[in-house]
Structure formats: C-alpha cells, structure tokens
Coordinates of C-alpha atoms and ligand atoms in Angstrom, one line a residue:
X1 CA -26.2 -11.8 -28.3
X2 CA -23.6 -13.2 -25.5
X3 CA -24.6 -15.6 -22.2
X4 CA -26.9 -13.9 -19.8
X5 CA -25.3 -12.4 -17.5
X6 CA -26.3 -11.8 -13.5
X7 CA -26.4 -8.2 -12.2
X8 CA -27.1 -7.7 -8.8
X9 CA -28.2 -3.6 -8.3
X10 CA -27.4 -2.0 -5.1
X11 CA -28.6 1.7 -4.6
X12 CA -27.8 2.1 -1.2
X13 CA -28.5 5.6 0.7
X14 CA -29.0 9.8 -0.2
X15 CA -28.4 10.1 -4.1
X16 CA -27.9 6.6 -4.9
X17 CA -30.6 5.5 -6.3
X18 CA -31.9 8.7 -7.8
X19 CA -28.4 8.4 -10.0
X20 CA -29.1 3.9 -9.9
X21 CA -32.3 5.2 -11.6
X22 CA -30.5 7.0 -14.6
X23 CA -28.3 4.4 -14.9
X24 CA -31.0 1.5 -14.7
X25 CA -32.5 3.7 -18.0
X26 CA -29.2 3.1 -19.8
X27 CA -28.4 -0.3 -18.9
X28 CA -32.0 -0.8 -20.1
X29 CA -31.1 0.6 -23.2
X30 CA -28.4 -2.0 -23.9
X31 CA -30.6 -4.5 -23.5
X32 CA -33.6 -3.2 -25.8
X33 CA -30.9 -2.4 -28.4
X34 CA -29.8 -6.2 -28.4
X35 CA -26.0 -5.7 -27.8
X36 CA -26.0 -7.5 -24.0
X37 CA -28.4 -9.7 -22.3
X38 CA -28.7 -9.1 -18.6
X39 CA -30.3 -10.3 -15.6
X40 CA -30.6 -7.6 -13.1
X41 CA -31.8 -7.6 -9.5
X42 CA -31.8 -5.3 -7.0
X43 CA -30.9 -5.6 -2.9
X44 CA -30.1 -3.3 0.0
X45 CA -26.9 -2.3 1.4
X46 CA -26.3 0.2 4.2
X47 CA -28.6 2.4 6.0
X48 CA -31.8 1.1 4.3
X49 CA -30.6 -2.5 5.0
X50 CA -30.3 -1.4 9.0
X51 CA -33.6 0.6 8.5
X52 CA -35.7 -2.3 7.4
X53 CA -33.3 -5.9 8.7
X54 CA -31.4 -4.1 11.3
X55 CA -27.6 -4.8 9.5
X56 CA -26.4 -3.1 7.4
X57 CA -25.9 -6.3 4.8
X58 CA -27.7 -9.5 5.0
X59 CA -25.3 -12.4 4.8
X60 CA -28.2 -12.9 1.7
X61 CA -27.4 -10.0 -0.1
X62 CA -23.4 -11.1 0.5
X63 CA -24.5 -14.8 -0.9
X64 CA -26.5 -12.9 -4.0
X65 CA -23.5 -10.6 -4.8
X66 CA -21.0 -14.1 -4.9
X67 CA -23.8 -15.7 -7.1
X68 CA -24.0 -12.3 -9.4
X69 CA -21.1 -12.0 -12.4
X70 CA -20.8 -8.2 -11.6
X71 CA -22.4 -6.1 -8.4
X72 CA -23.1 -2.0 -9.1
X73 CA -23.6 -0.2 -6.1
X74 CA -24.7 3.6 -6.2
X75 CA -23.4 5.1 -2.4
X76 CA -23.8 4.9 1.0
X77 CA -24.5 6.3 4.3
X78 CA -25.5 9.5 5.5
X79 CA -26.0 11.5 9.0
X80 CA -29.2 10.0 9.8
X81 CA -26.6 6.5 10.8
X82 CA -24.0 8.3 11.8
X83 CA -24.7 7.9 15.6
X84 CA -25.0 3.6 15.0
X85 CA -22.6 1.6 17.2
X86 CA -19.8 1.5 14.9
X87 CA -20.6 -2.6 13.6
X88 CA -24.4 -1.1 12.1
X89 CA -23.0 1.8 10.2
X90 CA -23.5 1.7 6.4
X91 CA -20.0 1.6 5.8
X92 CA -19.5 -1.8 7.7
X93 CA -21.8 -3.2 5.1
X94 CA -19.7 -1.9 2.1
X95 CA -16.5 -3.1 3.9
X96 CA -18.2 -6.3 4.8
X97 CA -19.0 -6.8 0.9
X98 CA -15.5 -5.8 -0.4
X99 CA -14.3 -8.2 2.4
X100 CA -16.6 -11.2 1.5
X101 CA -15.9 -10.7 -2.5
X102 CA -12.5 -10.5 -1.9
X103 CA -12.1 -7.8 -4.2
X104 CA -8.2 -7.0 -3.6
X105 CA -7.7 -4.7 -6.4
X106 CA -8.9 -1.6 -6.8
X107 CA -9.4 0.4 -10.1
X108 CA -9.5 4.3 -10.0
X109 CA -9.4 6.0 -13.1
X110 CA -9.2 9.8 -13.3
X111 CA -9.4 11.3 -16.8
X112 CA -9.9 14.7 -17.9
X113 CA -12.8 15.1 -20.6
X114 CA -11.4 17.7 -22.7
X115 CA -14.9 19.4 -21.7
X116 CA -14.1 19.8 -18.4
X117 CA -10.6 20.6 -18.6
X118 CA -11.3 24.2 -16.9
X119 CA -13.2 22.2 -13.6
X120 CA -9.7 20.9 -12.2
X121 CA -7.8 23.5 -10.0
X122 CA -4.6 22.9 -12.0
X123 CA -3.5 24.8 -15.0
X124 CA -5.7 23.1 -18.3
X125 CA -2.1 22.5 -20.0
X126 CA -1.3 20.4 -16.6
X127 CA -4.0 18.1 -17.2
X128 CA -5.5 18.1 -20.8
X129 CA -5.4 14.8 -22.0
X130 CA -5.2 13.2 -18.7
X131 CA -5.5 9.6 -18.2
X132 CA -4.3 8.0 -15.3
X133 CA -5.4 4.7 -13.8
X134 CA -4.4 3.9 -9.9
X135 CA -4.6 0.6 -8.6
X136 CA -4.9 0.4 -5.1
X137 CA -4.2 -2.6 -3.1
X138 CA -8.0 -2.7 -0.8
X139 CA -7.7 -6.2 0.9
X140 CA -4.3 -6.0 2.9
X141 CA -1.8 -3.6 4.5
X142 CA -1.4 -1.5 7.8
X143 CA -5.7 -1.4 7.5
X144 CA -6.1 -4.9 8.6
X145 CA -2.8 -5.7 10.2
X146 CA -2.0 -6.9 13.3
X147 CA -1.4 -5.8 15.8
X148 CA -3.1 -3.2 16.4
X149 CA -5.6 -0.9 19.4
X150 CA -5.5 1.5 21.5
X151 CA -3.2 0.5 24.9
X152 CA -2.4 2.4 27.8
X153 CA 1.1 1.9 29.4
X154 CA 2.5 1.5 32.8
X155 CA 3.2 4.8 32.9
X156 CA -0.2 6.1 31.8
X157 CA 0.2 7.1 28.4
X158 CA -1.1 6.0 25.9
X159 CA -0.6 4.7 22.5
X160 CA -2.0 3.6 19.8
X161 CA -0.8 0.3 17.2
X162 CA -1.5 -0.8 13.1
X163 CA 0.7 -2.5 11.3
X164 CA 1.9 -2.4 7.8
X165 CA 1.8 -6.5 6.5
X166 CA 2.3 -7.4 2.8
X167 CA 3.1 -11.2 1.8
X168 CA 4.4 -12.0 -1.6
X169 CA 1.2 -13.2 -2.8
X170 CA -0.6 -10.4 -1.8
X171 CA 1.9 -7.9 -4.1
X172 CA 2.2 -9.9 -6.6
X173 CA -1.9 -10.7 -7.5
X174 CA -2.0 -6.8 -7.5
X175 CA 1.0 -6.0 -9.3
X176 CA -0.3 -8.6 -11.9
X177 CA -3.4 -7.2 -12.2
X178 CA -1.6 -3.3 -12.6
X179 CA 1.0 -5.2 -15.2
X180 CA -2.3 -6.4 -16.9
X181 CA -3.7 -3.5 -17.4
X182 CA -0.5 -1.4 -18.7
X183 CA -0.6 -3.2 -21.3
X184 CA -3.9 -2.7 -22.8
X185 CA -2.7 1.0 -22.0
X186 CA -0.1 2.9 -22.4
X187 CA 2.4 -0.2 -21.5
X188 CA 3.9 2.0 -18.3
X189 CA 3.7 1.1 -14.2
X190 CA 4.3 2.9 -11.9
X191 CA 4.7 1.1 -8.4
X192 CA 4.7 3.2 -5.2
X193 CA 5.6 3.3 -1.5
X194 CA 7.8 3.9 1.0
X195 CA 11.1 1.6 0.6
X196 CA 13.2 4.3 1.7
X197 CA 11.9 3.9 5.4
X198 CA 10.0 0.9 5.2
X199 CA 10.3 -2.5 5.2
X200 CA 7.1 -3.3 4.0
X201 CA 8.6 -1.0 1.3
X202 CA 11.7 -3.0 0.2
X203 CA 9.8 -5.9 -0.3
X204 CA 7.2 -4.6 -2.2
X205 CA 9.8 -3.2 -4.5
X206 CA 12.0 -6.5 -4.7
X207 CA 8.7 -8.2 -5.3
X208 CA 6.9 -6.4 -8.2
X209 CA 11.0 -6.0 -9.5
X210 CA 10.9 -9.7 -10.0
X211 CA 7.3 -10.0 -11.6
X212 CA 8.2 -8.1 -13.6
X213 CA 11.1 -9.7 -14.7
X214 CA 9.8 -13.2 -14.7
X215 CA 6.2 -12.6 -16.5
X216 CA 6.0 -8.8 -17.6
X217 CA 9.4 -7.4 -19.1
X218 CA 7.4 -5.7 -22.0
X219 CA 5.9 -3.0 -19.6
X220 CA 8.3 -0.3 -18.7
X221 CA 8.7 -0.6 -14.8
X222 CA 9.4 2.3 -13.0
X223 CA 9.3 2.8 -9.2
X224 CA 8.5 5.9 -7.1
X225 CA 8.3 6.9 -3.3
X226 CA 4.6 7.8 -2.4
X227 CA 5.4 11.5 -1.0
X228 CA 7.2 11.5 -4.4
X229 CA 4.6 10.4 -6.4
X230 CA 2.1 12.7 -4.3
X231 CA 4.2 16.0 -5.4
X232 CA 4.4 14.3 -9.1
X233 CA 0.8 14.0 -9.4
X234 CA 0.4 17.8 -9.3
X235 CA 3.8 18.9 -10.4
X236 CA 3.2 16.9 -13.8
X237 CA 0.6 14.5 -13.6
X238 CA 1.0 13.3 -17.6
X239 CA 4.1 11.4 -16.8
X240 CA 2.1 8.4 -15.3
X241 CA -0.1 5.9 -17.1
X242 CA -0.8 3.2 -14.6
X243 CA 0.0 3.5 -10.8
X244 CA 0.0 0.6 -8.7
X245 CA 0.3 1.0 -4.6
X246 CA -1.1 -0.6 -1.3
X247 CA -3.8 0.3 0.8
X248 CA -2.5 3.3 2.6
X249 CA -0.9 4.9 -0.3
X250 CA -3.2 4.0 -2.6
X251 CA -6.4 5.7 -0.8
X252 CA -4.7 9.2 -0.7
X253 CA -3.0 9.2 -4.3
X254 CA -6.2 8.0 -5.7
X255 CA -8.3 10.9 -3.8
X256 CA -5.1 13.1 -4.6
X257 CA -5.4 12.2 -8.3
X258 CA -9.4 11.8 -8.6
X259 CA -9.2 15.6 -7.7
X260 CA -7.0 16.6 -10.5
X261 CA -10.0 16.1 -12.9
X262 CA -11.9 18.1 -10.8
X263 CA -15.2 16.8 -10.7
X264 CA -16.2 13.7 -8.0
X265 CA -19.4 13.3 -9.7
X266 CA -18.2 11.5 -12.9
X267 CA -15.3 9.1 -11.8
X268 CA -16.2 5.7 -11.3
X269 CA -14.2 2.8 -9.9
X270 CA -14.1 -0.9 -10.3
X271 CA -12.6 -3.6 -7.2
X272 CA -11.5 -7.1 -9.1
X273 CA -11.1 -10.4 -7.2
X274 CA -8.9 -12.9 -7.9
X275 CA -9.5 -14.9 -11.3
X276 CA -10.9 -18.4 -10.4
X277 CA -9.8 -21.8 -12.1
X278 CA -13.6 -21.6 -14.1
X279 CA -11.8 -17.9 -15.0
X280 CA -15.0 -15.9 -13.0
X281 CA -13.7 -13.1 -11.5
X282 CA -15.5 -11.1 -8.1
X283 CA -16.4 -7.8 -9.6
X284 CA -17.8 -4.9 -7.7
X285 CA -18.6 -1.5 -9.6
X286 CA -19.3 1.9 -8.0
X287 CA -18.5 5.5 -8.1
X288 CA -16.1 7.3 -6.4
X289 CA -18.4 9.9 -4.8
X290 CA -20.8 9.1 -1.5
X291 CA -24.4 9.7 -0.6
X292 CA -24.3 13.5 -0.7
X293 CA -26.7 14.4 2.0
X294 CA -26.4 17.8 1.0
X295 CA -28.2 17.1 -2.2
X296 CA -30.3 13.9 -1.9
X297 CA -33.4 14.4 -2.7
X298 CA -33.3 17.4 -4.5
X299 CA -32.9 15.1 -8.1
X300 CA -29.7 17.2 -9.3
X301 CA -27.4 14.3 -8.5
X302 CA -24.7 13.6 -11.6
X303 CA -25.2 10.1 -12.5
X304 CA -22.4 9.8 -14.8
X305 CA -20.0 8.6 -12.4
X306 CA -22.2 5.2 -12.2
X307 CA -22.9 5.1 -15.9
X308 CA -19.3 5.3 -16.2
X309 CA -19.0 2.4 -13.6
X310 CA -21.2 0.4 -15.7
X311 CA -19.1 1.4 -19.3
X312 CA -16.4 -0.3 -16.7
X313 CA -18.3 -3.1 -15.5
X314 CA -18.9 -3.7 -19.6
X315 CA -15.1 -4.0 -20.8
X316 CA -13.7 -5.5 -17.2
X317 CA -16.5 -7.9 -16.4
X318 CA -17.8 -8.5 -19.4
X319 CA -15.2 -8.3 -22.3
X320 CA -17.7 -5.7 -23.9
X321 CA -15.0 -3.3 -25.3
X322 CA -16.8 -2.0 -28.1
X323 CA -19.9 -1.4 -25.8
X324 CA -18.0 0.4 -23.3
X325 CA -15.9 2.5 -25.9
X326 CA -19.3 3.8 -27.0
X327 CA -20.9 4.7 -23.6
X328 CA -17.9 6.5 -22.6
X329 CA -18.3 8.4 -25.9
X330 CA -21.3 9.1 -25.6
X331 CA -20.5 10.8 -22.1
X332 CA -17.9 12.7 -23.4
X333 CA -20.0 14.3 -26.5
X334 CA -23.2 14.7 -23.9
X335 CA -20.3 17.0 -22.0
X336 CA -19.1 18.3 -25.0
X337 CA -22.7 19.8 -25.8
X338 CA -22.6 21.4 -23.0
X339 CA -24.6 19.4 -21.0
X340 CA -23.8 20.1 -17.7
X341 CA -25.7 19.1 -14.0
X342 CA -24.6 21.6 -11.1
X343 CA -21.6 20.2 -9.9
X344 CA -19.9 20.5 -12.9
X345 CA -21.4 23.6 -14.1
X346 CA -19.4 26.6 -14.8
X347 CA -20.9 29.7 -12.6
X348 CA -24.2 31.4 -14.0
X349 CA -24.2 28.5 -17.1
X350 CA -27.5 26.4 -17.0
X351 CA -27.9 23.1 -15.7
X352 CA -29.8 20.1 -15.6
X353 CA -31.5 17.4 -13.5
X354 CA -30.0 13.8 -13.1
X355 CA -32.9 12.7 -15.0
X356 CA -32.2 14.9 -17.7
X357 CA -28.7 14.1 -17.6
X358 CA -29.8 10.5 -17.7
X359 CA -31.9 11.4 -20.5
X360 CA -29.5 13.1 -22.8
X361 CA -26.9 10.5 -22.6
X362 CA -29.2 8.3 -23.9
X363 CA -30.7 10.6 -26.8
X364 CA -26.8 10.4 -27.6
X365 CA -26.3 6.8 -27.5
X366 CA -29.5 6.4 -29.7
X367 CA -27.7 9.0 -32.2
X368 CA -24.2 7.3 -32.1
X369 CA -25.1 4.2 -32.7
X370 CA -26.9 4.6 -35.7
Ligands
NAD1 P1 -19.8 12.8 -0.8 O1 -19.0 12.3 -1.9 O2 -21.1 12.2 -0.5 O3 -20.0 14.4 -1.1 C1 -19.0 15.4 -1.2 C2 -19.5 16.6 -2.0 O4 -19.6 16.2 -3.4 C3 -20.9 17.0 -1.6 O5 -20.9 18.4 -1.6 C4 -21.8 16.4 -2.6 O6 -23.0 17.1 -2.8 C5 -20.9 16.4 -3.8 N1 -21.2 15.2 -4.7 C6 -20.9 14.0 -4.5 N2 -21.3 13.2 -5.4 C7 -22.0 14.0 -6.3 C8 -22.7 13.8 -7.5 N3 -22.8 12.5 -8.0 N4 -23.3 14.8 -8.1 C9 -23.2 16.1 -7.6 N5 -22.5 16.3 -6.5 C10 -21.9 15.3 -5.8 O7 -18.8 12.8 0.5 P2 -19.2 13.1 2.0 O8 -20.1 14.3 2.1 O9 -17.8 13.2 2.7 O10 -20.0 11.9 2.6 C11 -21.4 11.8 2.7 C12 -21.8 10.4 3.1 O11 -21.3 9.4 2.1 C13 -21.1 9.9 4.4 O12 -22.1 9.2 5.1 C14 -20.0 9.0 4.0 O13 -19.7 8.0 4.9 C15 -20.6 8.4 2.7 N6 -19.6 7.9 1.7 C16 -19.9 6.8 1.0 C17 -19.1 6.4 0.0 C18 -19.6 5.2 -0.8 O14 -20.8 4.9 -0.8 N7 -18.7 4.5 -1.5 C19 -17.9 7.1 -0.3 C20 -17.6 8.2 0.4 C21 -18.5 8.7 1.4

C-alpha cells in the first residue's frame, strides 16, 4: 500500500460522465484489490458548472484541482453553450484549468492495438506496431502571444495579429520533459518546427540543440520541419518515437497522428506542470475525444480513452508502472476478444454499451491479475 493519494474527478458535459462512470468502476477496482489507495472527489467543469454557478469553473474547483495530486476530466461542452458570450463557454473553463495548473506539457500518445490495426485509414503494414508519443508545448506560443486583435487600418482594411513567442525556459522545460520520456522509450526525439522561415524556429532548434548537448546526449536528437514531419507521419509514421513541438504545431501533428490509429475514442492524453522543489508535479488527465453530442445519452460512449488516461495518470503521477502496464493490457486483450463498442466496430459486427465495455475490462483485470 503507498501514501493516499488526492483525485479530484471532473465529468464535465454530453458523454463524460456516462464514460467517468466506467472508469470510476475501475479505479474502484484498484482500490478494493489493494494495489493504490486513493482519495477521489468529484467537481464541475463546463456547461454544468455555468448551468448550476453561472462560470464555467469556480475559482474552488481551480483551488481543489492545485490541492489534488492528479485531476481526470471526462469532456466538455456541447451545443446547448454554444451561443454563451465567449468568457462562459465550457471551453474557457478547461483553458482556465490548464492555465491555472500550469500544465505546459502536453502528452499525446497514439498507438495502434494490433486489434485495431484495420480502423486507421492507412495501410495495416503502415501502422502495426505503432507507438508514437507527441509532446506539445500547451502554455506558450503564437496562442497567447502578443500582440495580437483584429485592427482596421487607415485605409479600411483590415487585419488581423498573433504572434509566435518562445523564451529559452519555455523550450527548454518541454524539451526536458520530451528528453525524459525518450528515454524510458525508445531513446529517440524528434523536435519540430519551422526554422527554415521562422525565427521562433531557429531558436527553438539552437535551444533544444544545446540541451541536448549539455544534459541529454544519450537520446538520439533529430530535427524535422513541421510540414515535414506532417507528410512523415503518413508517408512512414514508424520512424518516430517521441515528437516534441510548440503549441501550433503541436495541436495539428497530434490530431494528424491521433488519426493514424483510427479510433478517437480510446487515446487519452496527460498535460504535466513543472516539477516543484517538494518534487509534486500539476497533473491533468483526459481523453482526447469531446462531449459527442451526437451520442450522449444514448450509453454507447467508449470509455477506454479515460481508463487509458487513468493507466497514464498511474505510471506519470503516480510511479505505478506495474499498475498501469496491466490496465493497458488488459485493454488491449478486452480488444483482442473482440470486444468492440460502435465506434470502433467493424460494419455488421456486434457491439456493446460503455457499461459493458466498462464491465469487461474489468472481468479482464480480475482474470489477469490472478
Ligand atoms: P467529439 O470528439 O466530441 O466528437 C467527434 C466524433 O467522434 C463524434 O461523432 C462522436 O460521436 C465521436 N466520439 C468522440 N468520442 C467518442 C467516444 N468516446 N466514443 C464513441 N464515439 C466518440 O468532437 P466534436 O463533435 O467536434 O465536439 C463536440 C463538443 O465537444 C464541442 O462542444 C467541443 O467544443 C467539445 N470538445 C471538448 C473537448 C474536451 O473536452 N477536451 C475536446 C474536443 C471537443
């Protein structure tokens, strides 16, 4: 048994909390099993939190995910916000939490189960065995820079301003963290962007060049333009173990790449902050994949992309390795079963309910684990 640790739960909006409820189930199971000892609590982010406090996050819900050791969120938003002045939309209140936890680094994996090797549009050859990690820079970059609006000029036309920004610090706590994780992988980076045309560009490169050098001359560095790496991802995706970019670049390869396992319902994702003096480290959890309107409701969600946020929140916040090496096999033998919910369903197979889905992963886990 380790230290309790604080979780705070956030289901948010449209299918999160039908697939927060089959993950609940497993966390639950970790806990009756005695391998963690957990604290969790749940809050409200985005349109419930407008729908009952009128914002869509409380500056108490910001204050109980700083005091939590990890946060999971499930998704949100949905069209019944979408016509909120733009500060009371759901996705200010996910922003506003990145923001406020400082998470600067942002964890995408995208592997192909062997199960679902035909669900990607590529060729299976392309991308069996796929295992790619992106790390996107989330807290800086031509998002937040200044200046930046809409103007309207002497002459009556207008034009519109953002700026690409990076500091030194800013590349080089993401790069470290990219570095980091090469190494308890496959030992290669891959840094992107756009030094060819961008300033922003060169020093990225010159920075993460001399990291590297200085702390991290084990990895094998390599360096790649972003339209590059875009046409690399498909052309012959293998070649990459870790990728680390900015904000920009980073949001489109990761979609780009998340797509090349075919299947938005099972990737999850993970946003680090930076590690403190005490060695606590923000953490926020969540899948890749939104509220899905278009479903909600109907209980045929696929939860695996939050269970699989929590097998991350296990070996990133929590050191759990040999916890989260046997969640993530038990996903991949629930798939390999044949287990299937709709969106990952070949045509005219059957298919089953989150709960179900929810269900079977833990009849597996029960099984694996002796
Ligand atoms: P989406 O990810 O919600 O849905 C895209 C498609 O994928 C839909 O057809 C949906 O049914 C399907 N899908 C997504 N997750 C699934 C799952 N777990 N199981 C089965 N099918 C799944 O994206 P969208 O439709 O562009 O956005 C819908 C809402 O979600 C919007 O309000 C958007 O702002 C919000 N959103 C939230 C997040 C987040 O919470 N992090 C991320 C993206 C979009």
């Amino acid at each position: 048994m380790t230290d309790t640790k604080k979780i705070l739960l956030l289901p948010g909006d449209g299918i999160g909390p039908e697939v927060t409820n089959a993950t609940r189930k497993v966390m639950d199971w970790f806990q009756k099993t005695g391998r963690t000892s957990f604290e969790v609590s749940e809050d409200l982010l985005g349109g419930c939190a407008y729908d009952k406090h009128g914002t869509p996050m409380t500056p108490d819900t910001l204050k109980r995910a700083l005091a939590a050791d990890a946060v999971l969120m499930g998704s949100i938003g949905g069209p019944k916000w979408d016509n909120l002045p733009f500060k009371d939309r759901p996705e200010r209140g996910l922003l506003g939490l990145r923001k406020g936890m400082n998470v600067f680094a942002n964890l995408r994996p995208a592997p192909v189960f062997d199960a679902l090797v035909n669900s990607s549009t590529l060729k299976p050859e392309v991308v069996q065995g796929l295992d790619i990690m992106i790390v996107r820079e989330l807290m800086g970059g031509v998002y937040f820079g200044d200046p930046r609006g809409i103007e309207t000029l002497p002459n009556g036309e207008r034009r519109g301003t953002n700026t690409q920004v990076y500091t030194t610090s800013e590349i080089h706590r993401v790069a470290r963290v990219a570095f980091e994780l090469a190494r308890k992988r496959g030992n290669k980076l891959c840094s992107v962007e756009k030094a060819n045309v961008m300033e922003s560009g060169v020093l990225w490169r010159e920075e993460v060049t001399k990291l590297h050098a200085a702390e991290y001359s084990d990895v094998q560095l390599s360096h790649m333009y972003a339209d590059n790496c875009a046409m690399q991802l498909v052309r012959y995706p293998k070649q990459f173990d870790v990728i680390v970019t900015d904000n920009l670049f980073g949001d489109i390869l990761s979609d780009l790449a998340s797509m090349l396992t075919g299947s938005l319902g099972m990737l999850p994702s993970a946003s680090l902050g930076p590690v403190e003096a005490s060695g606590r480290q923000a953490a926020l959890y969540e899948p890749i994949h939104g509220s899905a309107p278009d479903i909600a409701g109907k209980g045929i969600a696929n939860p695996l992309a939050m269970i699989l946020s929590f097998a991350m929140m296990l070996r990133y916040s929590f050191n759990m390795a040999a916890n989260a090496d046997l969640l993530e096999k038990t996903v991949q033998n629930v798939l390999t079963a044949g287990v299937r919910t709709a969106d990952i369903a070949e045509k005219g197979k059957p298919t089953v309910s989150t709960d179900a889905m929810g269900d079977a992963v833990l009849k597996e886990l029960t099984k694996l684990a002796g």
